[in-house]
mmCIF file of C-alpha atoms in Angstrom:
data_model
loop_
_atom_site.group_PDB
_atom_site.id
_atom_site.type_symbol
_atom_site.label_atom_id
_atom_site.label_comp_id
_atom_site.label_asym_id
_atom_site.label_seq_id
_atom_site.Cartn_x
_atom_site.Cartn_y
_atom_site.Cartn_z
ATOM 1 C CA MET T 201 -0.139 0.054 -0.109
ATOM 2 C CA ASN T 202 1.407 3.497 -1.026
ATOM 3 C CA GLY T 203 -1.135 6.010 0.651
ATOM 4 C CA ASP T 204 1.422 8.908 -0.825
ATOM 5 C CA ASN T 205 -0.042 8.094 -4.077
ATOM 6 C CA VAL T 206 -3.739 8.889 -3.429
ATOM 7 C CA GLU T 207 -4.602 12.046 -5.371
ATOM 8 C CA ILE T 208 -7.722 14.110 -4.620
ATOM 9 C CA TYR T 209 -9.500 13.328 -7.913
ATOM 10 C CA GLN T 210 -9.464 9.827 -7.111
ATOM 11 C CA LEU T 211 -11.283 10.259 -3.796
ATOM 12 C CA LYS T 212 -13.689 12.647 -5.472
ATOM 13 C CA THR T 213 -14.487 9.661 -8.046
ATOM 14 C CA PHE T 214 -14.813 7.170 -5.311
ATOM 15 C CA VAL T 215 -17.127 9.230 -3.523
ATOM 16 C CA THR T 216 -19.025 9.538 -6.538
ATOM 17 C CA VAL T 217 -19.225 6.297 -7.732
ATOM 18 C CA ALA T 218 -20.266 5.148 -3.867
ATOM 19 C CA GLU T 219 -23.150 7.824 -4.233
ATOM 20 C CA GLU T 220 -24.464 6.573 -7.868
ATOM 21 C CA ALA T 221 -23.491 2.830 -7.471
ATOM 22 C CA HIS T 222 -23.070 2.932 -11.062
ATOM 23 C CA LEU T 223 -19.995 3.999 -13.449
ATOM 24 C CA THR T 224 -21.968 5.392 -16.317
ATOM 25 C CA ARG T 225 -23.966 7.542 -13.974
ATOM 26 C CA ALA T 226 -21.115 8.726 -12.072
ATOM 27 C CA ALA T 227 -19.079 9.806 -15.203
ATOM 28 C CA GLU T 228 -21.934 11.876 -16.184
ATOM 29 C CA ARG T 229 -21.963 13.893 -12.800
ATOM 30 C CA LEU T 230 -17.703 14.243 -13.088
ATOM 31 C CA ASN T 231 -18.157 14.931 -17.034
ATOM 32 C CA THR T 232 -15.693 12.662 -17.775
ATOM 33 C CA SER T 233 -15.636 9.058 -19.423
ATOM 34 C CA GLN T 234 -16.697 5.870 -17.614
ATOM 35 C CA PRO T 235 -13.161 4.189 -18.751
ATOM 36 C CA ALA T 236 -11.334 7.333 -17.018
ATOM 37 C CA VAL T 237 -13.770 6.625 -13.694
ATOM 38 C CA SER T 238 -12.495 2.875 -14.024
ATOM 39 C CA ALA T 239 -9.259 4.005 -14.202
ATOM 40 C CA HIS T 240 -9.350 6.165 -11.232
ATOM 41 C CA ILE T 241 -10.995 3.422 -9.051
ATOM 42 C CA LYS T 242 -8.633 1.255 -10.117
ATOM 43 C CA ALA T 243 -5.745 3.019 -9.117
ATOM 44 C CA LEU T 244 -7.469 4.310 -6.016
ATOM 45 C CA GLU T 245 -7.414 0.473 -5.184
ATOM 46 C CA GLU T 246 -3.908 -0.224 -6.024
ATOM 47 C CA SER T 247 -2.447 2.749 -4.052
ATOM 48 C CA LEU T 248 -4.749 1.259 -0.528
ATOM 49 C CA GLY T 249 -4.279 -2.298 -1.442
ATOM 50 C CA THR T 250 -7.957 -3.128 -0.966
ATOM 51 C CA THR T 251 -10.907 -3.428 -3.128
ATOM 52 C CA LEU T 252 -13.594 -0.803 -2.827
ATOM 53 C CA PHE T 253 -16.323 -2.017 -4.963
ATOM 54 C CA LEU T 254 -17.811 -5.644 -6.470
ATOM 55 C CA ARG T 255 -18.737 -4.884 -9.915
ATOM 56 C CA THR T 256 -22.157 -6.969 -9.993
ATOM 57 C CA PRO T 257 -24.460 -6.609 -12.916
ATOM 58 C CA LYS T 258 -26.979 -3.934 -11.292
ATOM 59 C CA GLY T 259 -23.960 -1.886 -10.675
ATOM 60 C CA MET T 260 -20.994 -0.973 -8.098
ATOM 61 C CA VAL T 261 -21.629 -2.253 -4.757
ATOM 62 C CA LEU T 262 -19.110 -1.133 -1.546
ATOM 63 C CA THR T 263 -17.045 -3.667 0.190
ATOM 64 C CA GLU T 264 -16.761 -3.771 3.703
ATOM 65 C CA GLU T 265 -13.388 -1.879 4.038
ATOM 66 C CA GLY T 266 -14.986 0.372 0.876
ATOM 67 C CA ARG T 267 -17.735 1.703 3.285
ATOM 68 C CA VAL T 268 -14.987 2.405 5.857
ATOM 69 C CA LEU T 269 -12.944 4.339 4.023
ATOM 70 C CA ARG T 270 -15.474 6.162 1.889
ATOM 71 C CA LYS T 271 -16.450 7.786 5.263
ATOM 72 C CA SER T 272 -12.118 8.910 5.603
ATOM 73 C CA ALA T 273 -12.616 10.080 1.835
ATOM 74 C CA GLN T 274 -15.578 12.120 2.315
ATOM 75 C CA ALA T 275 -13.661 13.874 5.386
ATOM 76 C CA VAL T 276 -10.622 14.645 3.209
ATOM 77 C CA LEU T 277 -12.962 16.310 0.398
ATOM 78 C CA ASP T 278 -14.617 18.296 3.119
ATOM 79 C CA ALA T 279 -11.272 19.279 4.574
ATOM 80 C CA ARG T 280 -10.112 20.272 1.475
ATOM 81 C CA ASP T 281 -13.304 22.401 0.641
ATOM 82 C CA ALA T 282 -13.069 24.003 4.076
ATOM 83 C CA MET T 283 -9.401 24.917 3.529
ATOM 84 C CA GLU T 284 -10.324 26.785 0.014
ATOM 85 C CA LEU T 285 -13.391 28.475 1.763
ATOM 86 C CA GLN T 286 -10.655 29.985 4.332
ATOM 87 C CA ALA T 287 -8.039 31.159 1.857
ATOM 88 C CA GLN T 288 -11.114 32.863 -0.348
ATOM 89 C CA LYS T 289 -11.944 34.665 2.736
ATOM 90 C CA LEU T 290 -8.405 35.915 3.128
ATOM 91 C CA LYS T 291 -8.379 37.320 -0.038
ATOM 92 C CA GLN T 292 -9.174 41.254 -0.276
ATOM 93 C CA GLU T 293 -10.377 41.005 -4.195
ATOM 94 C CA LEU T 294 -12.365 38.124 -5.574
ATOM 95 C CA THR T 295 -10.792 36.136 -8.281
ATOM 96 C CA GLY T 296 -11.263 33.127 -10.415
ATOM 97 C CA THR T 297 -13.845 31.802 -12.749
ATOM 98 C CA LEU T 298 -17.564 31.837 -12.000
ATOM 99 C CA ARG T 299 -19.330 29.570 -14.537
ATOM 100 C CA ILE T 300 -23.124 30.132 -14.671
ATOM 101 C CA GLY T 301 -25.358 27.417 -16.811
ATOM 102 C CA LEU T 302 -28.298 29.328 -18.986
ATOM 103 C CA ASN T 303 -31.371 26.931 -19.639
ATOM 104 C CA THR T 304 -33.222 29.426 -21.694
ATOM 105 C CA ASP T 305 -32.727 33.175 -23.670
ATOM 106 C CA PRO T 306 -29.909 35.154 -22.055
ATOM 107 C CA MET T 307 -32.193 38.130 -22.222
ATOM 108 C CA ARG T 308 -34.904 36.266 -20.334
ATOM 109 C CA LEU T 309 -32.254 35.699 -17.515
ATOM 110 C CA ASN T 310 -31.037 39.115 -17.430
ATOM 111 C CA ALA T 311 -27.542 37.764 -18.536
ATOM 112 C CA GLY T 312 -26.091 41.047 -19.916
ATOM 113 C CA SER T 313 -27.276 42.679 -16.680
ATOM 114 C CA PHE T 314 -25.407 40.213 -14.541
ATOM 115 C CA ALA T 315 -22.265 40.654 -16.519
ATOM 116 C CA SER T 316 -22.208 44.399 -16.185
ATOM 117 C CA TRP T 317 -22.833 43.769 -12.453
ATOM 118 C CA ILE T 318 -19.904 41.502 -11.828
ATOM 119 C CA LYS T 319 -17.496 43.448 -13.959
ATOM 120 C CA THR T 320 -18.268 47.025 -12.106
ATOM 121 C CA ARG T 321 -18.210 45.259 -8.385
ATOM 122 C CA HIS T 322 -15.832 42.244 -8.955
ATOM 123 C CA SER T 323 -12.996 43.098 -11.966
ATOM 124 C CA GLY T 324 -10.560 40.205 -10.956
ATOM 125 C CA LEU T 325 -13.992 37.395 -11.541
ATOM 126 C CA ASN T 326 -13.710 35.956 -14.915
ATOM 127 C CA LEU T 327 -17.819 35.151 -16.171
ATOM 128 C CA GLU T 328 -18.567 32.247 -18.359
ATOM 129 C CA TYR T 329 -22.014 31.499 -19.351
ATOM 130 C CA LEU T 330 -22.513 27.804 -20.659
ATOM 131 C CA GLN T 331 -26.200 27.459 -22.908
ATOM 132 C CA SER T 332 -27.711 24.230 -21.241
ATOM 133 C CA ILE T 333 -30.983 22.725 -20.488
ATOM 134 C CA SER T 334 -32.543 22.723 -16.824
ATOM 135 C CA GLY T 335 -31.888 18.893 -16.341
ATOM 136 C CA LYS T 336 -28.294 19.049 -17.725
ATOM 137 C CA ILE T 337 -27.544 22.396 -15.313
ATOM 138 C CA LEU T 338 -28.624 20.173 -12.047
ATOM 139 C CA LEU T 339 -26.590 17.500 -13.218
ATOM 140 C CA ASP T 340 -23.123 19.615 -13.667
ATOM 141 C CA LEU T 341 -23.672 21.427 -10.635
ATOM 142 C CA LYS T 342 -23.827 18.297 -8.498
ATOM 143 C CA ALA T 343 -20.476 17.536 -10.772
ATOM 144 C CA GLY T 344 -18.913 20.790 -9.901
ATOM 145 C CA VAL T 345 -18.680 21.471 -13.415
ATOM 146 C CA LEU T 346 -20.848 24.895 -12.913
ATOM 147 C CA ASP T 347 -20.757 27.182 -10.133
ATOM 148 C CA GLY T 348 -24.624 28.145 -10.323
ATOM 149 C CA GLY T 349 -27.228 28.037 -13.081
ATOM 150 C CA TYR T 350 -30.926 27.930 -13.940
ATOM 151 C CA TYR T 351 -33.330 25.603 -13.729
ATOM 152 C CA TYR T 352 -37.339 25.454 -14.499
ATOM 153 C CA GLY T 353 -39.330 23.146 -12.085
ATOM 154 C CA SER T 354 -38.608 21.534 -8.858
ATOM 155 C CA CYS T 355 -35.161 19.782 -8.190
ATOM 156 C CA ALA T 356 -35.055 16.437 -6.402
ATOM 157 C CA TYR T 357 -31.361 16.913 -5.320
ATOM 158 C CA GLY T 358 -30.757 17.560 -1.848
ATOM 159 C CA GLU T 359 -27.247 18.730 -1.997
ATOM 160 C CA ILE T 360 -28.469 21.434 -4.208
ATOM 161 C CA ASP T 361 -30.182 24.922 -2.849
ATOM 162 C CA SER T 362 -32.068 27.456 -4.840
ATOM 163 C CA LEU T 363 -32.925 31.105 -5.189
ATOM 164 C CA TYR T 364 -36.406 31.302 -6.601
ATOM 165 C CA ILE T 365 -36.671 33.652 -9.342
ATOM 166 C CA LYS T 366 -40.167 33.737 -10.502
ATOM 167 C CA ASP T 367 -42.918 31.611 -11.919
ATOM 168 C CA VAL T 368 -43.054 31.604 -15.729
ATOM 169 C CA GLU T 369 -46.026 30.838 -17.849
ATOM 170 C CA LEU T 370 -46.093 28.157 -20.366
ATOM 171 C CA VAL T 371 -49.457 27.341 -22.819
ATOM 172 C CA VAL T 372 -49.729 23.974 -25.167
ATOM 173 C CA ALA T 373 -49.743 25.470 -28.911
ATOM 174 C CA GLY T 374 -50.254 23.377 -32.139
ATOM 175 C CA PRO T 375 -49.825 23.671 -35.783
ATOM 176 C CA ALA T 376 -51.903 26.926 -37.419
ATOM 177 C CA ALA T 377 -53.646 24.458 -39.156
ATOM 178 C CA TRP T 378 -54.975 22.355 -36.654
ATOM 179 C CA SER T 379 -56.748 25.860 -35.420
ATOM 180 C CA GLY T 380 -60.407 24.404 -35.678
ATOM 181 C CA THR T 381 -59.466 21.138 -33.656
ATOM 182 C CA ILE T 382 -57.287 22.491 -31.036
ATOM 183 C CA THR T 383 -59.244 25.774 -30.352
ATOM 184 C CA GLY T 384 -62.038 25.349 -27.605
ATOM 185 C CA ALA T 385 -61.172 21.524 -27.645
ATOM 186 C CA SER T 386 -61.052 19.417 -23.973
ATOM 187 C CA TRP T 387 -57.816 17.760 -22.601
ATOM 188 C CA ALA T 388 -59.360 14.315 -23.888
ATOM 189 C CA THR T 389 -59.155 15.675 -27.411
ATOM 190 C CA ILE T 390 -55.890 17.618 -26.961
ATOM 191 C CA ALA T 391 -54.364 14.416 -25.808
ATOM 192 C CA GLU T 392 -55.140 12.190 -28.612
ATOM 193 C CA LEU T 393 -53.331 14.097 -30.926
ATOM 194 C CA PRO T 394 -49.881 14.209 -32.065
ATOM 195 C CA TRP T 395 -47.045 15.543 -29.480
ATOM 196 C CA VAL T 396 -43.491 16.946 -29.476
ATOM 197 C CA GLY T 397 -42.912 15.193 -26.078
ATOM 198 C CA PHE T 398 -39.961 15.757 -23.856
ATOM 199 C CA PRO T 399 -37.299 13.299 -22.340
ATOM 200 C CA PRO T 400 -38.066 12.262 -18.775
ATOM 201 C CA HIS T 401 -35.557 14.845 -17.108
ATOM 202 C CA CYS T 402 -37.198 17.843 -18.782
ATOM 203 C CA PRO T 403 -39.240 20.013 -16.233
ATOM 204 C CA TYR T 404 -41.860 20.573 -18.997
ATOM 205 C CA ASN T 405 -43.383 16.942 -17.841
ATOM 206 C CA GLU T 406 -43.659 18.767 -14.709
ATOM 207 C CA ALA T 407 -45.624 21.521 -15.995
ATOM 208 C CA LEU T 408 -47.978 18.691 -17.419
ATOM 209 C CA THR T 409 -48.877 17.464 -14.061
ATOM 210 C CA PRO T 410 -52.246 19.693 -13.457
ATOM 211 C CA LEU T 411 -53.449 18.102 -16.403
ATOM 212 C CA LEU T 412 -52.528 14.668 -15.931
ATOM 213 C CA GLU T 413 -54.209 14.807 -12.414
ATOM 214 C CA LYS T 414 -57.723 15.739 -13.698
ATOM 215 C CA SER T 415 -57.217 12.376 -16.571
ATOM 216 C CA ASP T 416 -55.164 9.511 -16.736
ATOM 217 C CA ILE T 417 -54.889 10.051 -20.315
ATOM 218 C CA ARG T 418 -51.440 10.904 -21.578
ATOM 219 C CA PRO T 419 -50.764 12.253 -24.654
ATOM 220 C CA GLY T 420 -49.214 10.390 -27.399
ATOM 221 C CA ILE T 421 -45.396 11.242 -28.904
ATOM 222 C CA ALA T 422 -44.874 11.661 -32.117
ATOM 223 C CA MET T 423 -41.126 12.958 -31.389
ATOM 224 C CA LEU T 424 -39.371 14.087 -28.417
ATOM 225 C CA SER T 425 -36.975 16.853 -27.576
ATOM 226 C CA ASP T 426 -36.115 19.236 -24.814
ATOM 227 C CA ASN T 427 -34.862 22.338 -26.651
ATOM 228 C CA GLU T 428 -36.866 25.444 -26.923
ATOM 229 C CA SER T 429 -36.120 26.249 -30.232
ATOM 230 C CA THR T 430 -36.548 22.647 -31.485
ATOM 231 C CA ILE T 431 -40.048 22.205 -30.299
ATOM 232 C CA ASN T 432 -40.868 25.569 -31.682
ATOM 233 C CA THR T 433 -39.667 24.562 -34.921
ATOM 234 C CA MET T 434 -41.527 21.162 -34.971
ATOM 235 C CA VAL T 435 -44.751 22.558 -33.669
ATOM 236 C CA GLN T 436 -44.747 25.267 -36.835
ATOM 237 C CA SER T 437 -43.841 22.370 -39.221
ATOM 238 C CA GLY T 438 -47.012 20.664 -38.035
ATOM 239 C CA ILE T 439 -45.267 17.432 -36.275
ATOM 240 C CA GLY T 440 -47.528 18.035 -33.196
ATOM 241 C CA LEU T 441 -48.870 20.102 -30.229
ATOM 242 C CA SER T 442 -46.232 20.784 -27.238
ATOM 243 C CA ILE T 443 -45.650 22.794 -24.450
ATOM 244 C CA MET T 444 -44.172 26.533 -25.540
ATOM 245 C CA LEU T 445 -43.004 29.653 -23.306
ATOM 246 C CA LYS T 446 -46.394 31.819 -23.520
ATOM 247 C CA GLU T 447 -44.622 34.984 -24.824
ATOM 248 C CA ASP T 448 -42.984 32.932 -27.870
ATOM 249 C CA ALA T 449 -46.258 31.327 -28.331
ATOM 250 C CA LEU T 450 -48.021 34.599 -28.436
ATOM 251 C CA LYS T 451 -45.724 36.247 -30.945
ATOM 252 C CA ASP T 452 -45.653 33.161 -33.146
ATOM 253 C CA GLN T 453 -49.750 33.006 -33.198
ATOM 254 C CA ARG T 454 -49.977 36.790 -33.970
ATOM 255 C CA ASP T 455 -47.691 35.942 -37.147
ATOM 256 C CA GLY T 456 -50.143 33.017 -38.194
ATOM 257 C CA LYS T 457 -47.370 30.402 -37.211
ATOM 258 C CA LEU T 458 -49.354 28.481 -34.218
ATOM 259 C CA VAL T 459 -52.320 28.548 -32.576
ATOM 260 C CA ILE T 460 -52.516 28.378 -29.022
ATOM 261 C CA TRP T 461 -54.917 25.845 -26.702
ATOM 262 C CA ASP T 462 -57.383 27.860 -24.954
ATOM 263 C CA GLY T 463 -57.813 25.085 -22.650
ATOM 264 C CA GLU T 464 -55.209 26.050 -19.369
ATOM 265 C CA LEU T 465 -52.350 28.437 -18.468
ATOM 266 C CA LEU T 466 -49.311 26.115 -17.021
ATOM 267 C CA THR T 467 -46.625 27.674 -14.876
ATOM 268 C CA LEU T 468 -42.942 26.688 -14.067
ATOM 269 C CA PRO T 469 -40.981 28.198 -11.422
ATOM 270 C CA LEU T 470 -37.782 29.574 -12.590
ATOM 271 C CA SER T 471 -34.816 29.407 -9.938
ATOM 272 C CA PHE T 472 -31.032 29.882 -9.997
ATOM 273 C CA GLY T 473 -29.159 26.539 -8.202
ATOM 274 C CA TYR T 474 -26.218 26.165 -6.521
ATOM 275 C CA LEU T 475 -24.759 23.433 -4.043
ATOM 276 C CA LYS T 476 -25.348 24.359 -0.337
ATOM 277 C CA LYS T 477 -21.760 23.274 0.579
ATOM 278 C CA ARG T 478 -20.528 26.445 -1.230
ATOM 279 C CA GLU T 479 -23.367 29.214 -0.050
ATOM 280 C CA GLU T 480 -20.560 30.885 2.432
ATOM 281 C CA GLU T 481 -17.812 30.858 -0.506
ATOM 282 C CA PRO T 482 -17.220 34.539 -1.434
ATOM 283 C CA VAL T 483 -17.535 33.901 -5.120
ATOM 284 C CA MET T 484 -21.006 32.538 -4.359
ATOM 285 C CA GLN T 485 -22.155 35.505 -2.305
ATOM 286 C CA ALA T 486 -21.088 37.432 -4.816
ATOM 287 C CA ALA T 487 -23.035 35.385 -7.272
ATOM 288 C CA LEU T 488 -26.330 35.455 -5.290
ATOM 289 C CA LYS T 489 -26.020 38.983 -4.307
ATOM 290 C CA GLY T 490 -25.666 40.100 -8.193
ATOM 291 C CA ILE T 491 -28.523 37.473 -8.967
ATOM 292 C CA ARG T 492 -30.915 39.250 -6.351
ATOM 293 C CA ASP T 493 -29.833 42.588 -7.555
ATOM 294 C CA VAL T 494 -30.813 42.399 -11.559
ATOM 295 C CA PHE T 495 -33.656 40.323 -10.931
ATOM 296 C CA GLY T 496 -35.097 42.969 -8.008
ATOM 297 C CA LYS T 497 -35.168 40.070 -5.345
ATOM 298 C CA ARG T 498 -34.598 40.881 -1.432
#
């Protein structure tokens, strides 16, 4: 055994695999490949001289030694985070990079105003925006790829905290040629038409909850997409109905490109997420203050 060869990144991989019990899911959280995750675990096992996991058809299962060492690994990672936080608090000026995920049009998220806010108050802090989708942003927050990010809907991850921004209004919209069928139709009729649906991780599924609670009828899916622009294009092309942001749908309806179902208005919360354990970091405190200022939140 040679503990001197143990690296922090190996411990992070070890803890992540233990949490996910699955190499592929751990790789997604760590934003790396499955072979890289396997290599980290193998190298750590060799350095420690013990087997940490049993590989089973259902996933990765901690050995007895692995369960004990997981606690030690987490303690090391927590100590590293505490040291980094203390070092940040000792700095007179904020430096480094702030990576924020955007889940929709930057203008809707006041991205320009926030960038100006950061530049004016913290010139040593570099701001990076990464365009993504809500589900991926939450996974990237867990993995440490992002420092913060916007997302629609609820968050199922206990390690992520959120700053509520506002409720976003959504509508069900369909191709303009379907106006006669859609206008005044019941949910049963709407659900039987072809839909541009969403993958399981897409928050638009959550927006459908009020309609599904009224009836067990679920829409028939013609295709899947989790991108706002793609959904809009597919609806206009006649593929099917879908959920869209109300302000986009109203504009396109005025232009005769689609028709909005007048049955029900849907909503989803828009929030800014970040890791709970990072809330006291000076950079995160600055980010949260900036978000509150540009959205007028107190």
